[in-house]
PDB file of C-alpha atoms in Angstrom:
ATOM      1  CA  UNK A   1       0.000   0.000   0.000  1.00 44.00           C
ATOM      2  CA  UNK A   2       1.689   3.207  -1.150  1.00 50.00           C
ATOM      3  CA  UNK A   3      -0.349   5.696   0.847  1.00 55.00           C
ATOM      4  CA  UNK A   4      -0.496   7.034   4.387  1.00 61.00           C
ATOM      5  CA  UNK A   5      -3.241   5.712   6.645  1.00 68.00           C
ATOM      6  CA  UNK A   6      -3.436   8.992   8.558  1.00 66.00           C
ATOM      7  CA  UNK A   7      -4.044  10.922   5.329  1.00 67.00           C
ATOM      8  CA  UNK A   8      -6.508   8.261   4.238  1.00 64.00           C
ATOM      9  CA  UNK A   9      -8.484   8.702   7.467  1.00 65.00           C
ATOM     10  CA  UNK A  10      -8.541  12.498   7.154  1.00 56.00           C
ATOM     11  CA  UNK A  11      -9.746  12.342   3.553  1.00 62.00           C
ATOM     12  CA  UNK A  12     -12.786  10.356   4.604  1.00 61.00           C
ATOM     13  CA  UNK A  13     -13.995   6.860   5.349  1.00 61.00           C
ATOM     14  CA  UNK A  14     -13.254   4.585   2.462  1.00 74.00           C
ATOM     15  CA  UNK A  15     -14.764   1.494   3.983  1.00 84.00           C
ATOM     16  CA  UNK A  16     -18.214   0.158   4.766  1.00 89.00           C
ATOM     17  CA  UNK A  17     -19.824  -2.335   7.108  1.00 94.00           C
ATOM     18  CA  UNK A  18     -21.967  -5.360   6.466  1.00 97.00           C
ATOM     19  CA  UNK A  19     -23.802  -7.337   9.119  1.00 98.00           C
ATOM     20  CA  UNK A  20     -24.019 -11.082   9.688  1.00 98.00           C
ATOM     21  CA  UNK A  21     -26.884 -12.492  11.781  1.00 98.00           C
ATOM     22  CA  UNK A  22     -26.340 -14.459  14.977  1.00 98.00           C
ATOM     23  CA  UNK A  23     -29.113 -16.925  15.753  1.00 98.00           C
ATOM     24  CA  UNK A  24     -30.612 -18.146  19.009  1.00 97.00           C
ATOM     25  CA  UNK A  25     -30.813 -21.890  18.372  1.00 97.00           C
ATOM     26  CA  UNK A  26     -33.436 -22.415  21.069  1.00 95.00           C
ATOM     27  CA  UNK A  27     -36.013 -19.894  19.852  1.00 95.00           C
ATOM     28  CA  UNK A  28     -34.773 -19.868  16.231  1.00 96.00           C
ATOM     29  CA  UNK A  29     -34.677 -16.083  16.183  1.00 96.00           C
ATOM     30  CA  UNK A  30     -31.945 -13.639  15.257  1.00 97.00           C
ATOM     31  CA  UNK A  31     -30.782 -12.012  18.489  1.00 96.00           C
ATOM     32  CA  UNK A  32     -27.819 -10.081  17.122  1.00 98.00           C
ATOM     33  CA  UNK A  33     -25.611  -9.103  14.200  1.00 98.00           C
ATOM     34  CA  UNK A  34     -21.840  -8.917  13.896  1.00 98.00           C
ATOM     35  CA  UNK A  35     -20.523  -5.874  12.046  1.00 98.00           C
ATOM     36  CA  UNK A  36     -17.857  -6.800   9.517  1.00 97.00           C
ATOM     37  CA  UNK A  37     -15.696  -4.197   7.823  1.00 94.00           C
ATOM     38  CA  UNK A  38     -15.168  -4.128   4.054  1.00 91.00           C
ATOM     39  CA  UNK A  39     -12.619  -1.856   2.363  1.00 86.00           C
ATOM     40  CA  UNK A  40     -13.810  -0.148  -0.821  1.00 81.00           C
ATOM     41  CA  UNK A  41     -10.462   1.470  -1.674  1.00 72.00           C
ATOM     42  CA  UNK A  42      -8.796  -0.767  -4.277  1.00 71.00           C
ATOM     43  CA  UNK A  43      -5.353   0.263  -3.023  1.00 71.00           C
ATOM     44  CA  UNK A  44      -5.963  -1.804   0.123  1.00 75.00           C
ATOM     45  CA  UNK A  45      -5.781  -5.586  -0.386  1.00 79.00           C
ATOM     46  CA  UNK A  46      -7.887  -6.474   2.662  1.00 85.00           C
ATOM     47  CA  UNK A  47      -8.990  -5.329   6.117  1.00 88.00           C
ATOM     48  CA  UNK A  48      -6.159  -7.148   7.894  1.00 89.00           C
ATOM     49  CA  UNK A  49      -3.550  -5.241   5.883  1.00 84.00           C
ATOM     50  CA  UNK A  50      -5.324  -1.989   6.645  1.00 86.00           C
ATOM     51  CA  UNK A  51      -5.244  -2.493  10.415  1.00 90.00           C
ATOM     52  CA  UNK A  52      -1.658  -3.733  10.355  1.00 89.00           C
ATOM     53  CA  UNK A  53      -0.591  -0.632   8.452  1.00 85.00           C
ATOM     54  CA  UNK A  54      -2.475   1.531  10.947  1.00 88.00           C
ATOM     55  CA  UNK A  55      -0.622  -0.177  13.785  1.00 91.00           C
ATOM     56  CA  UNK A  56       2.714   0.481  12.079  1.00 89.00           C
ATOM     57  CA  UNK A  57       1.846   4.155  11.549  1.00 88.00           C
ATOM     58  CA  UNK A  58       0.622   4.634  15.120  1.00 89.00           C
ATOM     59  CA  UNK A  59      -3.030   5.329  14.318  1.00 89.00           C
ATOM     60  CA  UNK A  60      -4.655   2.000  15.176  1.00 93.00           C
ATOM     61  CA  UNK A  61      -6.851   3.620  17.822  1.00 94.00           C
ATOM     62  CA  UNK A  62      -8.156   6.202  15.344  1.00 92.00           C
ATOM     63  CA  UNK A  63      -8.996   3.557  12.749  1.00 92.00           C
ATOM     64  CA  UNK A  64     -10.557   1.186  15.289  1.00 95.00           C
ATOM     65  CA  UNK A  65     -12.828   3.830  16.809  1.00 95.00           C
ATOM     66  CA  UNK A  66     -13.773   5.186  13.386  1.00 92.00           C
ATOM     67  CA  UNK A  67     -14.786   1.684  12.325  1.00 93.00           C
ATOM     68  CA  UNK A  68     -16.835   1.263  15.509  1.00 97.00           C
ATOM     69  CA  UNK A  69     -18.737   4.499  14.997  1.00 95.00           C
ATOM     70  CA  UNK A  70     -19.312   3.768  11.319  1.00 93.00           C
ATOM     71  CA  UNK A  71     -20.815   0.373  12.122  1.00 96.00           C
ATOM     72  CA  UNK A  72     -23.087   1.938  14.742  1.00 97.00           C
ATOM     73  CA  UNK A  73     -24.229   4.828  12.540  1.00 95.00           C
ATOM     74  CA  UNK A  74     -25.239   2.428   9.767  1.00 95.00           C
ATOM     75  CA  UNK A  75     -27.009  -0.125  11.959  1.00 97.00           C
ATOM     76  CA  UNK A  76     -30.827   0.234  11.934  1.00 96.00           C
ATOM     77  CA  UNK A  77     -31.407   0.040  15.695  1.00 95.00           C
ATOM     78  CA  UNK A  78     -34.934   1.457  15.462  1.00 90.00           C
ATOM     79  CA  UNK A  79     -36.023  -1.065  12.813  1.00 91.00           C
ATOM     80  CA  UNK A  80     -34.789  -4.121  14.690  1.00 91.00           C
ATOM     81  CA  UNK A  81     -36.444  -5.554  17.764  1.00 82.00           C
ATOM     82  CA  UNK A  82     -33.679  -4.987  20.293  1.00 88.00           C
ATOM     83  CA  UNK A  83     -31.153  -7.166  18.467  1.00 97.00           C
ATOM     84  CA  UNK A  84     -27.596  -6.744  19.687  1.00 98.00           C
ATOM     85  CA  UNK A  85     -24.754  -5.344  17.606  1.00 98.00           C
ATOM     86  CA  UNK A  86     -21.424  -7.183  17.974  1.00 98.00           C
ATOM     87  CA  UNK A  87     -18.402  -4.964  17.283  1.00 98.00           C
ATOM     88  CA  UNK A  88     -14.774  -6.025  16.994  1.00 97.00           C
ATOM     89  CA  UNK A  89     -12.304  -4.067  19.075  1.00 97.00           C
ATOM     90  CA  UNK A  90      -8.638  -4.314  19.978  1.00 96.00           C
ATOM     91  CA  UNK A  91      -7.662  -4.514  23.676  1.00 96.00           C
ATOM     92  CA  UNK A  92      -5.283  -1.598  23.078  1.00 96.00           C
ATOM     93  CA  UNK A  93      -8.268   0.541  22.064  1.00 97.00           C
ATOM     94  CA  UNK A  94     -10.012  -0.170  25.357  1.00 97.00           C
ATOM     95  CA  UNK A  95      -6.827   0.792  27.196  1.00 96.00           C
ATOM     96  CA  UNK A  96      -6.379   4.042  25.275  1.00 97.00           C
ATOM     97  CA  UNK A  97      -6.509   7.173  27.434  1.00 96.00           C
ATOM     98  CA  UNK A  98      -9.333   8.687  25.377  1.00 97.00           C
ATOM     99  CA  UNK A  99     -11.531   5.594  25.085  1.00 98.00           C
ATOM    100  CA  UNK A 100     -13.938   6.600  27.865  1.00 98.00           C
ATOM    101  CA  UNK A 101     -14.370   9.991  26.197  1.00 98.00           C
ATOM    102  CA  UNK A 102     -15.132   8.106  22.992  1.00 98.00           C
ATOM    103  CA  UNK A 103     -17.815   6.063  24.777  1.00 98.00           C
ATOM    104  CA  UNK A 104     -19.333   9.245  26.211  1.00 98.00           C
ATOM    105  CA  UNK A 105     -19.540  10.733  22.724  1.00 98.00           C
ATOM    106  CA  UNK A 106     -21.107   7.563  21.318  1.00 97.00           C
ATOM    107  CA  UNK A 107     -23.831   7.523  23.960  1.00 97.00           C
ATOM    108  CA  UNK A 108     -24.518  11.213  23.419  1.00 97.00           C
ATOM    109  CA  UNK A 109     -24.852  10.760  19.648  1.00 97.00           C
ATOM    110  CA  UNK A 110     -26.585   7.375  19.735  1.00 97.00           C
ATOM    111  CA  UNK A 111     -28.429   6.978  23.072  1.00 96.00           C
ATOM    112  CA  UNK A 112     -30.175   3.851  21.757  1.00 95.00           C
ATOM    113  CA  UNK A 113     -26.943   1.830  21.973  1.00 97.00           C
ATOM    114  CA  UNK A 114     -27.103   1.236  25.740  1.00 93.00           C
ATOM    115  CA  UNK A 115     -27.652  -2.493  26.356  1.00 95.00           C
ATOM    116  CA  UNK A 116     -27.434  -3.112  22.592  1.00 98.00           C
ATOM    117  CA  UNK A 117     -23.654  -3.302  21.988  1.00 98.00           C
ATOM    118  CA  UNK A 118     -21.316  -6.263  22.481  1.00 98.00           C
ATOM    119  CA  UNK A 119     -17.615  -5.459  22.175  1.00 98.00           C
ATOM    120  CA  UNK A 120     -15.716  -8.473  20.814  1.00 97.00           C
ATOM    121  CA  UNK A 121     -12.119  -8.425  22.008  1.00 94.00           C
ATOM    122  CA  UNK A 122      -9.797  -9.410  19.186  1.00 84.00           C
ATOM    123  CA  UNK A 123      -6.784 -11.563  19.896  1.00 79.00           C
ATOM    124  CA  UNK A 124      -3.627 -10.726  17.987  1.00 83.00           C
ATOM    125  CA  UNK A 125       0.015 -11.591  18.539  1.00 83.00           C
ATOM    126  CA  UNK A 126       0.892  -7.903  18.558  1.00 87.00           C
ATOM    127  CA  UNK A 127      -1.162  -7.420  21.730  1.00 89.00           C
ATOM    128  CA  UNK A 128      -0.476 -10.622  23.680  1.00 86.00           C
ATOM    129  CA  UNK A 129       1.191  -8.703  26.522  1.00 89.00           C
ATOM    130  CA  UNK A 130      -1.808  -6.403  26.956  1.00 91.00           C
ATOM    131  CA  UNK A 131      -3.965  -9.286  28.181  1.00 90.00           C
ATOM    132  CA  UNK A 132      -1.622  -9.727  31.125  1.00 87.00           C
ATOM    133  CA  UNK A 133      -2.071  -6.181  32.434  1.00 88.00           C
ATOM    134  CA  UNK A 134      -4.334  -5.664  35.419  1.00 88.00           C
ATOM    135  CA  UNK A 135      -5.549  -2.430  33.875  1.00 94.00           C
ATOM    136  CA  UNK A 136      -7.322  -4.279  31.059  1.00 95.00           C
ATOM    137  CA  UNK A 137      -9.576  -6.084  33.506  1.00 94.00           C
ATOM    138  CA  UNK A 138     -10.433  -2.761  35.131  1.00 95.00           C
ATOM    139  CA  UNK A 139     -11.188  -1.146  31.776  1.00 96.00           C
ATOM    140  CA  UNK A 140     -13.428  -4.037  30.734  1.00 96.00           C
ATOM    141  CA  UNK A 141     -15.435  -3.534  33.913  1.00 95.00           C
ATOM    142  CA  UNK A 142     -15.785   0.148  33.059  1.00 96.00           C
ATOM    143  CA  UNK A 143     -17.119  -0.826  29.624  1.00 97.00           C
ATOM    144  CA  UNK A 144     -19.717  -3.023  31.333  1.00 96.00           C
ATOM    145  CA  UNK A 145     -20.615  -0.193  33.709  1.00 96.00           C
ATOM    146  CA  UNK A 146     -21.474   1.937  30.677  1.00 96.00           C
ATOM    147  CA  UNK A 147     -24.152  -0.604  29.777  1.00 96.00           C
ATOM    148  CA  UNK A 148     -22.216  -2.529  27.145  1.00 98.00           C
ATOM    149  CA  UNK A 149     -21.487  -6.246  26.944  1.00 98.00           C
ATOM    150  CA  UNK A 150     -18.150  -7.946  26.324  1.00 97.00           C
ATOM    151  CA  UNK A 151     -17.250 -11.016  24.260  1.00 97.00           C
ATOM    152  CA  UNK A 152     -13.999 -12.891  23.724  1.00 94.00           C
ATOM    153  CA  UNK A 153     -13.625 -13.796  20.060  1.00 91.00           C
ATOM    154  CA  UNK A 154     -12.062 -16.872  18.429  1.00 87.00           C
ATOM    155  CA  UNK A 155     -12.036 -18.929  21.624  1.00 88.00           C
ATOM    156  CA  UNK A 156     -10.009 -22.090  21.117  1.00 80.00           C
ATOM    157  CA  UNK A 157      -7.736 -20.502  18.537  1.00 75.00           C
ATOM    158  CA  UNK A 158      -5.273 -18.916  20.932  1.00 65.00           C
ATOM    159  CA  UNK A 159      -3.256 -20.570  23.664  1.00 60.00           C
ATOM    160  CA  UNK A 160      -4.669 -18.655  26.615  1.00 64.00           C
ATOM    161  CA  UNK A 161      -8.326 -18.137  25.676  1.00 74.00           C
ATOM    162  CA  UNK A 162      -9.694 -20.533  28.304  1.00 81.00           C
ATOM    163  CA  UNK A 163      -7.685 -18.770  30.980  1.00 84.00           C
ATOM    164  CA  UNK A 164      -9.075 -15.433  29.792  1.00 87.00           C
ATOM    165  CA  UNK A 165     -12.651 -16.700  29.996  1.00 90.00           C
ATOM    166  CA  UNK A 166     -12.119 -17.429  33.688  1.00 89.00           C
ATOM    167  CA  UNK A 167     -10.282 -14.186  34.431  1.00 89.00           C
ATOM    168  CA  UNK A 168     -12.401 -11.710  32.443  1.00 92.00           C
ATOM    169  CA  UNK A 169     -15.834 -13.379  32.745  1.00 93.00           C
ATOM    170  CA  UNK A 170     -17.199 -12.122  29.405  1.00 95.00           C
ATOM    171  CA  UNK A 171     -20.910 -12.026  28.633  1.00 97.00           C
ATOM    172  CA  UNK A 172     -20.363 -13.967  25.401  1.00 97.00           C
ATOM    173  CA  UNK A 173     -17.678 -16.303  24.139  1.00 95.00           C
ATOM    174  CA  UNK A 174     -17.395 -16.911  20.408  1.00 95.00           C
ATOM    175  CA  UNK A 175     -15.998 -20.319  19.580  1.00 94.00           C
ATOM    176  CA  UNK A 176     -13.600 -20.377  16.638  1.00 92.00           C
ATOM    177  CA  UNK A 177     -14.931 -21.769  13.346  1.00 94.00           C
ATOM    178  CA  UNK A 178     -12.470 -24.662  13.631  1.00 94.00           C
ATOM    179  CA  UNK A 179     -14.949 -26.349  15.968  1.00 96.00           C
ATOM    180  CA  UNK A 180     -17.883 -26.100  13.561  1.00 97.00           C
ATOM    181  CA  UNK A 181     -16.037 -27.586  10.578  1.00 96.00           C
ATOM    182  CA  UNK A 182     -17.073 -31.257  10.203  1.00 97.00           C
ATOM    183  CA  UNK A 183     -18.529 -31.091  13.709  1.00 97.00           C
ATOM    184  CA  UNK A 184     -21.007 -33.893  13.022  1.00 97.00           C
ATOM    185  CA  UNK A 185     -18.128 -36.268  12.164  1.00 97.00           C
ATOM    186  CA  UNK A 186     -15.711 -35.353  14.942  1.00 97.00           C
ATOM    187  CA  UNK A 187     -16.339 -36.802  18.409  1.00 97.00           C
ATOM    188  CA  UNK A 188     -13.507 -34.845  20.007  1.00 96.00           C
ATOM    189  CA  UNK A 189     -14.936 -31.526  18.843  1.00 96.00           C
ATOM    190  CA  UNK A 190     -18.370 -32.585  20.052  1.00 97.00           C
ATOM    191  CA  UNK A 191     -17.003 -33.413  23.500  1.00 96.00           C
ATOM    192  CA  UNK A 192     -15.178 -30.096  23.775  1.00 94.00           C
ATOM    193  CA  UNK A 193     -18.211 -28.078  22.683  1.00 96.00           C
ATOM    194  CA  UNK A 194     -20.439 -29.988  25.102  1.00 95.00           C
ATOM    195  CA  UNK A 195     -17.993 -29.217  27.908  1.00 93.00           C
ATOM    196  CA  UNK A 196     -17.939 -25.501  27.068  1.00 93.00           C
ATOM    197  CA  UNK A 197     -21.725 -25.337  26.654  1.00 94.00           C
ATOM    198  CA  UNK A 198     -22.185 -26.820  30.115  1.00 94.00           C
ATOM    199  CA  UNK A 199     -19.641 -24.439  31.607  1.00 92.00           C
ATOM    200  CA  UNK A 200     -21.324 -21.401  30.068  1.00 93.00           C
ATOM    201  CA  UNK A 201     -24.793 -22.125  31.461  1.00 88.00           C
ATOM    202  CA  UNK A 202     -26.038 -19.230  33.632  1.00 82.00           C
ATOM    203  CA  UNK A 203     -22.674 -17.459  33.235  1.00 90.00           C
ATOM    204  CA  UNK A 204     -22.314 -16.440  29.603  1.00 96.00           C
ATOM    205  CA  UNK A 205     -23.585 -17.234  26.120  1.00 97.00           C
ATOM    206  CA  UNK A 206     -21.638 -19.569  23.852  1.00 97.00           C
ATOM    207  CA  UNK A 207     -21.722 -18.643  20.154  1.00 98.00           C
ATOM    208  CA  UNK A 208     -20.431 -21.152  17.599  1.00 97.00           C
ATOM    209  CA  UNK A 209     -18.997 -19.430  14.539  1.00 97.00           C
ATOM    210  CA  UNK A 210     -18.529 -20.697  10.982  1.00 97.00           C
ATOM    211  CA  UNK A 211     -21.628 -22.873  10.521  1.00 97.00           C
ATOM    212  CA  UNK A 212     -21.771 -23.793   6.829  1.00 97.00           C
ATOM    213  CA  UNK A 213     -23.433 -27.236   6.687  1.00 97.00           C
ATOM    214  CA  UNK A 214     -26.885 -28.286   7.858  1.00 98.00           C
ATOM    215  CA  UNK A 215     -25.548 -31.485   9.417  1.00 98.00           C
ATOM    216  CA  UNK A 216     -23.116 -29.494  11.569  1.00 98.00           C
ATOM    217  CA  UNK A 217     -25.895 -27.113  12.594  1.00 98.00           C
ATOM    218  CA  UNK A 218     -28.048 -30.088  13.613  1.00 98.00           C
ATOM    219  CA  UNK A 219     -25.175 -31.469  15.669  1.00 98.00           C
ATOM    220  CA  UNK A 220     -24.664 -28.108  17.381  1.00 98.00           C
ATOM    221  CA  UNK A 221     -28.328 -28.079  18.387  1.00 97.00           C
ATOM    222  CA  UNK A 222     -28.027 -31.632  19.750  1.00 97.00           C
ATOM    223  CA  UNK A 223     -25.089 -30.435  21.853  1.00 97.00           C
ATOM    224  CA  UNK A 224     -27.312 -27.629  23.193  1.00 96.00           C
ATOM    225  CA  UNK A 225     -25.180 -24.846  21.738  1.00 97.00           C
ATOM    226  CA  UNK A 226     -27.331 -21.765  22.439  1.00 97.00           C
ATOM    227  CA  UNK A 227     -26.246 -19.535  19.544  1.00 98.00           C
ATOM    228  CA  UNK A 228     -24.505 -19.732  16.185  1.00 98.00           C
ATOM    229  CA  UNK A 229     -23.545 -17.802  13.082  1.00 98.00           C
ATOM    230  CA  UNK A 230     -22.172 -18.697   9.676  1.00 97.00           C
ATOM    231  CA  UNK A 231     -22.900 -18.544   5.964  1.00 97.00           C
ATOM    232  CA  UNK A 232     -25.552 -21.266   6.276  1.00 98.00           C
ATOM    233  CA  UNK A 233     -27.455 -19.011   8.658  1.00 98.00           C
ATOM    234  CA  UNK A 234     -26.954 -15.785   6.754  1.00 97.00           C
ATOM    235  CA  UNK A 235     -24.250 -14.046   4.753  1.00 97.00           C
ATOM    236  CA  UNK A 236     -22.876 -10.640   5.779  1.00 97.00           C
ATOM    237  CA  UNK A 237     -24.861  -7.895   4.053  1.00 96.00           C
ATOM    238  CA  UNK A 238     -26.126  -4.362   4.413  1.00 94.00           C
ATOM    239  CA  UNK A 239     -29.342  -3.922   6.369  1.00 92.00           C
ATOM    240  CA  UNK A 240     -32.200  -1.815   5.009  1.00 77.00           C
TER     241      UNK A 240
END
């Protein structure tokens, strides 16, 4: 990419958000949507490259918060029956000195978002050390005090995700798509999901990501997985 991210941000948002439904497998209703970022500037190969470049240029916080506000401003809260909006966020953004000011501004501009937002904490190798800081746990509690929910994303993908579930007590845990692939044929995956589903009862909601086959969806329901998302259940798209 032969351009500056900071200049790119100043010139205007050159990305958009689409939304993928998350289904309650007990009631068979959509209870939330995950906002997924799509870059429309052809000079950027993909979203991952964009955020990595922002990290290198020292403006990751600016890009992350801009993406969050864009996803909120384009989500039809008033047209949906209290469905939640799941937003990806980096731990470093939550720790940023201006993040609480950002939350105050969001609530002022969009008062409807209280009790409607779930912040999904992204795991990345660049921020492994941040998870070990006591301050992160304090900041996550502040986020909850604002009336937002917290999720840990891609559980099972990283080495320490199970430890983080115990320490941070999120409202939602999103199980990596690895566990949904060929789930109906894999007894070990079934046993692990059953274990996690039992652990999560009355504490948090388990969401199985990456459902693409009906047989795997049927198996997830047999294992009493409460919620799921994936292309079988709905592709990411613009709403209204």
